[in-house]
PDB file of C-alpha atoms in Angstrom:
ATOM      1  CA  UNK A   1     -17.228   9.800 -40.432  1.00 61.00           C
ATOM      2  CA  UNK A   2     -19.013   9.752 -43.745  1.00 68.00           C
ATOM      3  CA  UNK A   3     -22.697  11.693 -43.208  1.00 92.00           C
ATOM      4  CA  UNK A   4     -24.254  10.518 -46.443  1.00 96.00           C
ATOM      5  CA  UNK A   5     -22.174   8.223 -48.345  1.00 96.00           C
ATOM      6  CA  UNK A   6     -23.051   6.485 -52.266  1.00 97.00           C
ATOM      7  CA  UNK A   7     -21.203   3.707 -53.977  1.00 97.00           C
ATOM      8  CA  UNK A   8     -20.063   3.596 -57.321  1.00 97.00           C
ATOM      9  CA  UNK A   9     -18.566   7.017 -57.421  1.00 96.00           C
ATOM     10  CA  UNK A  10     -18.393   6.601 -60.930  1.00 97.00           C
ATOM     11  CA  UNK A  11     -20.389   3.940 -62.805  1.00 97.00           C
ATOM     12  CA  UNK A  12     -20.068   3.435 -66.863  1.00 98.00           C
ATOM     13  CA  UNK A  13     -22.097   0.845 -68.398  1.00 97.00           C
ATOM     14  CA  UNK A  14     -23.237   0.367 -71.884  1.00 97.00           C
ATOM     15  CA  UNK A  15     -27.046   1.180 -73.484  1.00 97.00           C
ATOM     16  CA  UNK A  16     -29.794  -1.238 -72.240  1.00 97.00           C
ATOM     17  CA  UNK A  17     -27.796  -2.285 -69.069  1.00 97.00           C
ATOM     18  CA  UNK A  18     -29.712  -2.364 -65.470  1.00 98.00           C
ATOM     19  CA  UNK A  19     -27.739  -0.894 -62.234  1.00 97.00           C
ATOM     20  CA  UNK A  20     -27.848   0.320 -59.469  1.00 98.00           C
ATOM     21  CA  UNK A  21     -26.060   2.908 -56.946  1.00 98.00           C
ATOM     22  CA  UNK A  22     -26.802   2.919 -53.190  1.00 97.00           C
ATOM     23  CA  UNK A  23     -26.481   5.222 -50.367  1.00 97.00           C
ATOM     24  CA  UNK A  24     -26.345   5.312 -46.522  1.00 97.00           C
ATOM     25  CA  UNK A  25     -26.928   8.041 -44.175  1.00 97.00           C
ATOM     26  CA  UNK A  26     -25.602   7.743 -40.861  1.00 96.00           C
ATOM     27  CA  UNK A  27     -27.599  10.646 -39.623  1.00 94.00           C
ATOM     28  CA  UNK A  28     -30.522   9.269 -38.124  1.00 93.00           C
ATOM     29  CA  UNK A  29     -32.941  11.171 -40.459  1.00 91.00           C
ATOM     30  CA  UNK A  30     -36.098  10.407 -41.397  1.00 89.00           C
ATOM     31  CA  UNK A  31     -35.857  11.459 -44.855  1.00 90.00           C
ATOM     32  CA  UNK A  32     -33.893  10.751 -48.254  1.00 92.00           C
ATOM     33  CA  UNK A  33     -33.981  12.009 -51.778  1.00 92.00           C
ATOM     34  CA  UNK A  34     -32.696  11.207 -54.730  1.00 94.00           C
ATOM     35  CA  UNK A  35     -31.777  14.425 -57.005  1.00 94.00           C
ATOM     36  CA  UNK A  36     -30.027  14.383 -60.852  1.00 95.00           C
ATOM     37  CA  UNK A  37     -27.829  17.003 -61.838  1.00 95.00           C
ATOM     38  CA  UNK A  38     -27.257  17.104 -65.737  1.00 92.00           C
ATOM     39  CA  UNK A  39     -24.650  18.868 -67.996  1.00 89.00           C
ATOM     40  CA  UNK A  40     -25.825  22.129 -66.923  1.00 87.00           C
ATOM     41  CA  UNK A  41     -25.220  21.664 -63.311  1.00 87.00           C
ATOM     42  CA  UNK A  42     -29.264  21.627 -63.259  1.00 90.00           C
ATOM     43  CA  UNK A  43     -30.514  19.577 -60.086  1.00 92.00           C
ATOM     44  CA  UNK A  44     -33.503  18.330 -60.066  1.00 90.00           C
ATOM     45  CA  UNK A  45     -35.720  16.595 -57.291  1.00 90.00           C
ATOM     46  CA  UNK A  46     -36.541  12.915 -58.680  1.00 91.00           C
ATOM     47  CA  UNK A  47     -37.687  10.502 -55.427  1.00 89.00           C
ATOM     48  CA  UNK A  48     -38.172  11.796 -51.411  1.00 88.00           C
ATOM     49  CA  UNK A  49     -38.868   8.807 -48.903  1.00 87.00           C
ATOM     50  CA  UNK A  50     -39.887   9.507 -45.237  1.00 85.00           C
ATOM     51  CA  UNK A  51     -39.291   6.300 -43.123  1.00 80.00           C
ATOM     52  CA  UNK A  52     -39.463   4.332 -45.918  1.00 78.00           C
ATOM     53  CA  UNK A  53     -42.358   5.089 -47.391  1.00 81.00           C
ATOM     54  CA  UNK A  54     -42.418   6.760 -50.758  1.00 82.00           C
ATOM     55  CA  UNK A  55     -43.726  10.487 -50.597  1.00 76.00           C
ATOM     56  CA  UNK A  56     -42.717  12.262 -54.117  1.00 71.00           C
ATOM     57  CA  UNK A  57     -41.882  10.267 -57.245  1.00 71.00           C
ATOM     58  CA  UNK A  58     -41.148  13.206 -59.987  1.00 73.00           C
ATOM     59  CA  UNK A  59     -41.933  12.897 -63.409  1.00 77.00           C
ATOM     60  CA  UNK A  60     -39.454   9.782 -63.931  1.00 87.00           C
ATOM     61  CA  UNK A  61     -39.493   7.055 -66.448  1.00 90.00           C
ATOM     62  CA  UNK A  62     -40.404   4.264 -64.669  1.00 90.00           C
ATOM     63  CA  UNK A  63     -37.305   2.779 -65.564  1.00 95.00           C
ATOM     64  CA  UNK A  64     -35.879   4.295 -62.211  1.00 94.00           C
ATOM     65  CA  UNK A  65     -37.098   2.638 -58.930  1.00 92.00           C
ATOM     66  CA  UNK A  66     -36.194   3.417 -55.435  1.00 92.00           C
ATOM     67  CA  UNK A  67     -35.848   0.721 -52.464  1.00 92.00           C
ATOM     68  CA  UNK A  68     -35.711   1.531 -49.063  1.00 92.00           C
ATOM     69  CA  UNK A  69     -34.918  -0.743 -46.932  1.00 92.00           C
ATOM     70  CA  UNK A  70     -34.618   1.061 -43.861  1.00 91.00           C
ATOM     71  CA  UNK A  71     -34.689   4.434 -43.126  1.00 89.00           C
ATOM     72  CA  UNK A  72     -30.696   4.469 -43.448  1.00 95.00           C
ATOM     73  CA  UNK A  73     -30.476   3.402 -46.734  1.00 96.00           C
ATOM     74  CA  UNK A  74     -31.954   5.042 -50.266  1.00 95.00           C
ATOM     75  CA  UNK A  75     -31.174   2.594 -53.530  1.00 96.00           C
ATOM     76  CA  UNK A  76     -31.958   3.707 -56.776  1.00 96.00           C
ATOM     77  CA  UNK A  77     -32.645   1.129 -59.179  1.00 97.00           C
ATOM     78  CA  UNK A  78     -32.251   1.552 -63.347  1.00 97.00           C
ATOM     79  CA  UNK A  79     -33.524  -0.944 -66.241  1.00 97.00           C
ATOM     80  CA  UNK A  80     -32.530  -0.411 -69.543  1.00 97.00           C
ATOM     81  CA  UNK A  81     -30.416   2.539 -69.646  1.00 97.00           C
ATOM     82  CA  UNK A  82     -30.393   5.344 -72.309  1.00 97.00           C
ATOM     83  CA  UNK A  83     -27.853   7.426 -73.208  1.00 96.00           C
ATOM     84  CA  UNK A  84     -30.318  10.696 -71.705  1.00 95.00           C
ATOM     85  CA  UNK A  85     -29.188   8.793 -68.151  1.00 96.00           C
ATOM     86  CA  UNK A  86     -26.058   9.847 -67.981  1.00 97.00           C
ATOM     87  CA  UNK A  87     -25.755  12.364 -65.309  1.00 97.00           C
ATOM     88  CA  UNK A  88     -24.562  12.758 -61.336  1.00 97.00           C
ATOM     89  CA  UNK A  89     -27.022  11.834 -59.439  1.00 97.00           C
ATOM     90  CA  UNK A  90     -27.360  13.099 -55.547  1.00 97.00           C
ATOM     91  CA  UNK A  91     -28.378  11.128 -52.354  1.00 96.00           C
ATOM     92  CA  UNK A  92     -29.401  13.693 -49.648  1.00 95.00           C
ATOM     93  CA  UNK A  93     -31.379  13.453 -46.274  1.00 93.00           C
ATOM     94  CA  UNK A  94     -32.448  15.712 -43.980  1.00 91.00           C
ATOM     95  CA  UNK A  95     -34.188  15.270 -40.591  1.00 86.00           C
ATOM     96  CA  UNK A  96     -37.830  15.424 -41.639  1.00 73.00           C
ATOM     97  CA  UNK A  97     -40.295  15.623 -44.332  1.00 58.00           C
ATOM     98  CA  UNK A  98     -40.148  19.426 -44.154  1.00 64.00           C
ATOM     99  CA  UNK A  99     -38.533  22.245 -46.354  1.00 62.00           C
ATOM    100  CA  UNK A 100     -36.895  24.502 -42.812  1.00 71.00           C
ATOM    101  CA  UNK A 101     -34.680  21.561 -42.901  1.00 76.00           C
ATOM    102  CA  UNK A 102     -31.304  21.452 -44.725  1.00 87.00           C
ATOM    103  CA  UNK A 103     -30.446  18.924 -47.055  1.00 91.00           C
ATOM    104  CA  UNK A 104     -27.125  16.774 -45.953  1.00 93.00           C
ATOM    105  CA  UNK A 105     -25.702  15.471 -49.879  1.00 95.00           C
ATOM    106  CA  UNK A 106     -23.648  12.696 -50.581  1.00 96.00           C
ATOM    107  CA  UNK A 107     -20.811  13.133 -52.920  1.00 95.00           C
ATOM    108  CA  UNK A 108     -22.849  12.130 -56.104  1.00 96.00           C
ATOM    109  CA  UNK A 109     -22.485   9.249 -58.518  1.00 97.00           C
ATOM    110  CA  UNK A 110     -21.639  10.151 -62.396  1.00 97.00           C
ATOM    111  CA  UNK A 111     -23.314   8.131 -64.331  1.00 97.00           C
ATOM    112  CA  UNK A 112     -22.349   7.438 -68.356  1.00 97.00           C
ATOM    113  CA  UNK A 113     -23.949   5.537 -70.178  1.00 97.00           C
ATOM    114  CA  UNK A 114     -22.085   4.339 -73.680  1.00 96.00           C
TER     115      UNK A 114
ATOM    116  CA  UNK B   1     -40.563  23.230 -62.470  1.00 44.00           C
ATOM    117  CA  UNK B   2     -37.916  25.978 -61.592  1.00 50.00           C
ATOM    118  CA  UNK B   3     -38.308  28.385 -59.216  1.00 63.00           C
ATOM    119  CA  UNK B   4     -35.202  30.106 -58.292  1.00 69.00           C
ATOM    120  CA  UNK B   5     -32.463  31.281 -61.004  1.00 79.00           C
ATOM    121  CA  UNK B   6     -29.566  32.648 -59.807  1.00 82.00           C
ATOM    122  CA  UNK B   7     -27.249  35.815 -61.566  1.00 84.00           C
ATOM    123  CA  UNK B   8     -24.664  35.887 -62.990  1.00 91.00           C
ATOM    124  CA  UNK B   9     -24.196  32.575 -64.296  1.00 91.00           C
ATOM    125  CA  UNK B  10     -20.790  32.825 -63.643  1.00 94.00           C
ATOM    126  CA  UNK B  11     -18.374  35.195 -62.177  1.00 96.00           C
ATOM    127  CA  UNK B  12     -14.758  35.677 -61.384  1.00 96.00           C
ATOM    128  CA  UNK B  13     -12.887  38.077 -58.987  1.00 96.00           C
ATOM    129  CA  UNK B  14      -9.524  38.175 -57.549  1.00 97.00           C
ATOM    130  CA  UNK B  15      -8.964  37.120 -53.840  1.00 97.00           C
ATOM    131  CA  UNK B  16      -9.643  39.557 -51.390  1.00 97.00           C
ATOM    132  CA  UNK B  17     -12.157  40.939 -53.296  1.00 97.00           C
ATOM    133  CA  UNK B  18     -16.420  40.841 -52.645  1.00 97.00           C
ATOM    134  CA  UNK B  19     -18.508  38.509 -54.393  1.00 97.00           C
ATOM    135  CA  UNK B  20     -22.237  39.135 -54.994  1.00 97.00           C
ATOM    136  CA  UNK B  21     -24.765  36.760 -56.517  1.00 96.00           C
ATOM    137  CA  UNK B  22     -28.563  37.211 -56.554  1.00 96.00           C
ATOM    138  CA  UNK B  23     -31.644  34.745 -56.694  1.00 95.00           C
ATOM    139  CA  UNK B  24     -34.627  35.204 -58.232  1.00 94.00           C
ATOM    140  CA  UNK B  25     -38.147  33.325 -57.398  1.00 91.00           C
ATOM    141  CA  UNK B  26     -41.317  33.002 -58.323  1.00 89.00           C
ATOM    142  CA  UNK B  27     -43.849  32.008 -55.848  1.00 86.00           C
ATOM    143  CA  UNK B  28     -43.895  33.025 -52.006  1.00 87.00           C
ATOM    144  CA  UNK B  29     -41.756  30.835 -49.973  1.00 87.00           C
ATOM    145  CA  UNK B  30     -41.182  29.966 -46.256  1.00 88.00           C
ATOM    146  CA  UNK B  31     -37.371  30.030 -46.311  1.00 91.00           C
ATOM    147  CA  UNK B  32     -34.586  30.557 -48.750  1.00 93.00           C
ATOM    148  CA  UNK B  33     -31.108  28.134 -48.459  1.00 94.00           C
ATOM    149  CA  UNK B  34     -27.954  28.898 -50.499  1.00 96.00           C
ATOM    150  CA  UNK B  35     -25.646  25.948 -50.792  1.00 96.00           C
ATOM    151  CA  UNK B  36     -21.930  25.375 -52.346  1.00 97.00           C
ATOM    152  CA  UNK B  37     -20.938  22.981 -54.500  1.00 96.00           C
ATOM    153  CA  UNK B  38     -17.204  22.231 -55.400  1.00 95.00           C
ATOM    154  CA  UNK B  39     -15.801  20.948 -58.515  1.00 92.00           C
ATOM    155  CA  UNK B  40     -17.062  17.091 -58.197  1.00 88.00           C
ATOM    156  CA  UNK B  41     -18.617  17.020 -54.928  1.00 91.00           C
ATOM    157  CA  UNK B  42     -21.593  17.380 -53.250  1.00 92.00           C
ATOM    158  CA  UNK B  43     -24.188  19.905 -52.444  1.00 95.00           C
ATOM    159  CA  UNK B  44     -23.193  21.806 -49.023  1.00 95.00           C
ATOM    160  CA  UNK B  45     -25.561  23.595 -47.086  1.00 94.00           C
ATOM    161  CA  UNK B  46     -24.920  27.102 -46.443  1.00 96.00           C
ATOM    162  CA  UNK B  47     -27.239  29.264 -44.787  1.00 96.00           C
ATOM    163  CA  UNK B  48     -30.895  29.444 -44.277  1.00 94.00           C
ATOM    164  CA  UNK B  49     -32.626  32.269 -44.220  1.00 95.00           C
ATOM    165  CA  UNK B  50     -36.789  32.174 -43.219  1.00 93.00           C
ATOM    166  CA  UNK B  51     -39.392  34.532 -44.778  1.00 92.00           C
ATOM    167  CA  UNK B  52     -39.343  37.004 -41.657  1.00 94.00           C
ATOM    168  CA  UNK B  53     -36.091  37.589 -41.926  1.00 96.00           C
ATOM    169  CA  UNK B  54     -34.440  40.318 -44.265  1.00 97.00           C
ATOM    170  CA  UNK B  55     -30.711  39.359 -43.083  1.00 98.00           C
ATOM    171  CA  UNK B  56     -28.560  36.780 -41.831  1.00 97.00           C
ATOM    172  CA  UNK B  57     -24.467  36.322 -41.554  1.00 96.00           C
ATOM    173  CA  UNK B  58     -22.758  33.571 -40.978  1.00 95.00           C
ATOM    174  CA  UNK B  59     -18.447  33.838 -40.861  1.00 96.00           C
ATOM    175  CA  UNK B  60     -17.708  35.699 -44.260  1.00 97.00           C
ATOM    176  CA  UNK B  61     -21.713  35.594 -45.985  1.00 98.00           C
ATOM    177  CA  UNK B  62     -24.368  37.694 -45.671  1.00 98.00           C
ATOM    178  CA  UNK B  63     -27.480  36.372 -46.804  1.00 98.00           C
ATOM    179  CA  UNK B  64     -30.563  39.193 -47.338  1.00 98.00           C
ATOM    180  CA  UNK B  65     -34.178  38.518 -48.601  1.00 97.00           C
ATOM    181  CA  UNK B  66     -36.307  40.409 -50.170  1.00 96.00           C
ATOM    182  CA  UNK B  67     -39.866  38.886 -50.345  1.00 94.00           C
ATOM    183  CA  UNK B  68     -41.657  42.116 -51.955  1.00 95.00           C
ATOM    184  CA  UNK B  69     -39.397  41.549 -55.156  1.00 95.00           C
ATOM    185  CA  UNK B  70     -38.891  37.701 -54.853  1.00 94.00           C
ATOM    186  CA  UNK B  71     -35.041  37.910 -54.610  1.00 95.00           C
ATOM    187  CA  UNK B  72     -31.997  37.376 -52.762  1.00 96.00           C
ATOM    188  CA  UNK B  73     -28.806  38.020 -52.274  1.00 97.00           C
ATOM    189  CA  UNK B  74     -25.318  35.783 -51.043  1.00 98.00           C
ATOM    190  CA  UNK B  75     -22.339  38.624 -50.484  1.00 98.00           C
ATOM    191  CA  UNK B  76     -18.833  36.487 -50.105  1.00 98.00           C
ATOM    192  CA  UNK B  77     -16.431  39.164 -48.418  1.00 98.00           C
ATOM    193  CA  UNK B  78     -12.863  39.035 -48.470  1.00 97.00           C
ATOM    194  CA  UNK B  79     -13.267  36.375 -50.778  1.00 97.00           C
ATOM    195  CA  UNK B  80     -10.447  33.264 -51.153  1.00 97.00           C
ATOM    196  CA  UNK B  81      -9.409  30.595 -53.401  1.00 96.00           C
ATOM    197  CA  UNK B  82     -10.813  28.027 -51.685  1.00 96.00           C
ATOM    198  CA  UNK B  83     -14.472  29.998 -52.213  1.00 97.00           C
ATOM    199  CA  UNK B  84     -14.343  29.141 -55.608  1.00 98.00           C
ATOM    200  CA  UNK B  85     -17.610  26.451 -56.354  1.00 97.00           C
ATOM    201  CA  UNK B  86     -21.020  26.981 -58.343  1.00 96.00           C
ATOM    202  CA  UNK B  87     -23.501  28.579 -55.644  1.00 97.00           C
ATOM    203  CA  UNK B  88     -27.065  27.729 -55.478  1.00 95.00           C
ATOM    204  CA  UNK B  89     -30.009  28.871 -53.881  1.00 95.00           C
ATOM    205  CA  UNK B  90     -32.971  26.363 -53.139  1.00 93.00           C
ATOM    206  CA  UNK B  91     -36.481  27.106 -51.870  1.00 91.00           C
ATOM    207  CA  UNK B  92     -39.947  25.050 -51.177  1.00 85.00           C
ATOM    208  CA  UNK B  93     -41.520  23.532 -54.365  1.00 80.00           C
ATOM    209  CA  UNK B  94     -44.806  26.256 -55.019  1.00 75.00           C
ATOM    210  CA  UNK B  95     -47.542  25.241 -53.047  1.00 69.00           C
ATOM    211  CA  UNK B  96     -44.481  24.685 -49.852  1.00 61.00           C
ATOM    212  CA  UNK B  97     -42.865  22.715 -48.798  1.00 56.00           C
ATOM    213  CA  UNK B  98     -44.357  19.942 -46.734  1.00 57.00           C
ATOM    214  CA  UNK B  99     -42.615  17.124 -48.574  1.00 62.00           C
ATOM    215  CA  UNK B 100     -39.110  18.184 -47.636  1.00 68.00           C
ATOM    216  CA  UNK B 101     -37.949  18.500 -51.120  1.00 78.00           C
ATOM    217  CA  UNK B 102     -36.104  21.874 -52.307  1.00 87.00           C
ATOM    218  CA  UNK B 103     -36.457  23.431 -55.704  1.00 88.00           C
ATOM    219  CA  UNK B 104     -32.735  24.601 -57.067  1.00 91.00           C
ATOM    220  CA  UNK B 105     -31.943  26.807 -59.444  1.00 88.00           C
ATOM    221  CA  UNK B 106     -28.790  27.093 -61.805  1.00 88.00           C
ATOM    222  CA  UNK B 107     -26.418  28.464 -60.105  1.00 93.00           C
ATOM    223  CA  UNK B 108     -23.665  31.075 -60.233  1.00 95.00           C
ATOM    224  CA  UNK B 109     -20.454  29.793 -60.547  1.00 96.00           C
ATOM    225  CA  UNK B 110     -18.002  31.717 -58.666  1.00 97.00           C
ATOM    226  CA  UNK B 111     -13.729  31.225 -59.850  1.00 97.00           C
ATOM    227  CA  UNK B 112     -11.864  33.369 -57.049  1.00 97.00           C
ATOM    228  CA  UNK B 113      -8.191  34.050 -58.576  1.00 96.00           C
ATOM    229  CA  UNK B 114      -5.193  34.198 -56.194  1.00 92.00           C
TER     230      UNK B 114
END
């Protein structure tokens, strides 16, 4: 039984494209991130929604847009990709919208953008 | 912004042998997690270990914190193959950590050699 699971695994698309990867907790948690690991293995916090309601949006171009459309499910949204996209990018949950709680992570989605 | 970094960046023993890596932070925190990450998966939690504690084990880790000099430790004894991943240790944004999110640093990459 998949925990946290995101689809594509591996999504290449070409400069200015618009796409999208989802994910699905099974969990029952209350709340979901969205982190981006680049090159250097650095990952970085960029959305966290508690019962679907948006509590941190990062410093993100707002090119990137979350939808949650139930507290299972966290998709991340992309217009106009740039080459500085490309990157994995995490899908984690955890039971609550506080920091004693460990993060469950889904297996990531590498991104490259052409 | 970053607030733990972890040390080394990487290092590589032979199996059987201990592995050591240290965190570094800047601000007080609540609780400090360490978390493995294989080649091309996702983040897994490892042990969490909360400001009023100076020690915690769990199987073959030892976790210790240190909250006069801002550090801790993850000890890996008897150490195996299958250990080897990049390591990271993740605590509360500064200010805490009421929106749920964790703060990451680098992370030590760890090869164990048969």
């Amino acid at each position: 039984d998949t925990a946290v699971s995101q689809t594509p695994k591996y999504l290449v698309t070409q400069m200015g494209n618009d796409k999208s990867i989802k994910c699905e907790q099974n969990l029952g948690h209350d709340t979901m991130y969205w982190y981006k690991q680049d090159s250097k293995k650095f990952l970085k916090i960029m959305f966290s929604y508690n019962n679907k309601e948006l509590i941190i949006n990062e410093t993100v171009p707002n090119r990137f847009s979350p939808k949650s459309p139930d507290k299972a499910h966290l998709n991340l949204h992309i217009n106009s990709l740039e080459l500085g996209d490309s990157a994995v990018y995490f899908c984690a949950s955890s039971p609550r919208d506080y920091s004693y709680n460990e993060q469950f992570f889904g297996p990531g989605t590498r991104l490259t953008v052409l | 912004s970053q607030q733990g970094e972890e040390d080394p960046q990487a290092l590589s023993i032979q199996e059987g042998e201990n592995a050591t890596m240290n965190c570094s932070y800047k601000t007080s925190i609540n609780n400090l997690q360490w978390y493995r990450q294989n080649s091309g998966r996702g983040l897994v939690h490892l042990i969490l270990i909360r400001s009023n504690e100076r020690e915690k084990h769990s199987g073959r880790l030892r976790v210790t914190l240190d909250t006069s000099k801002k550090s801790s430790s993850l000890l890996i004894t008897a150490s195996r193959a299958a250990d080897t991943a990049s390591y990271f240790c993740a605590t509360p944004p500064p200010g805490g950590g009421s929106q749920g999110n964790l703060i990451f640093g680098k992370g030590t990459k760890l090869s164990v050699k048969p």
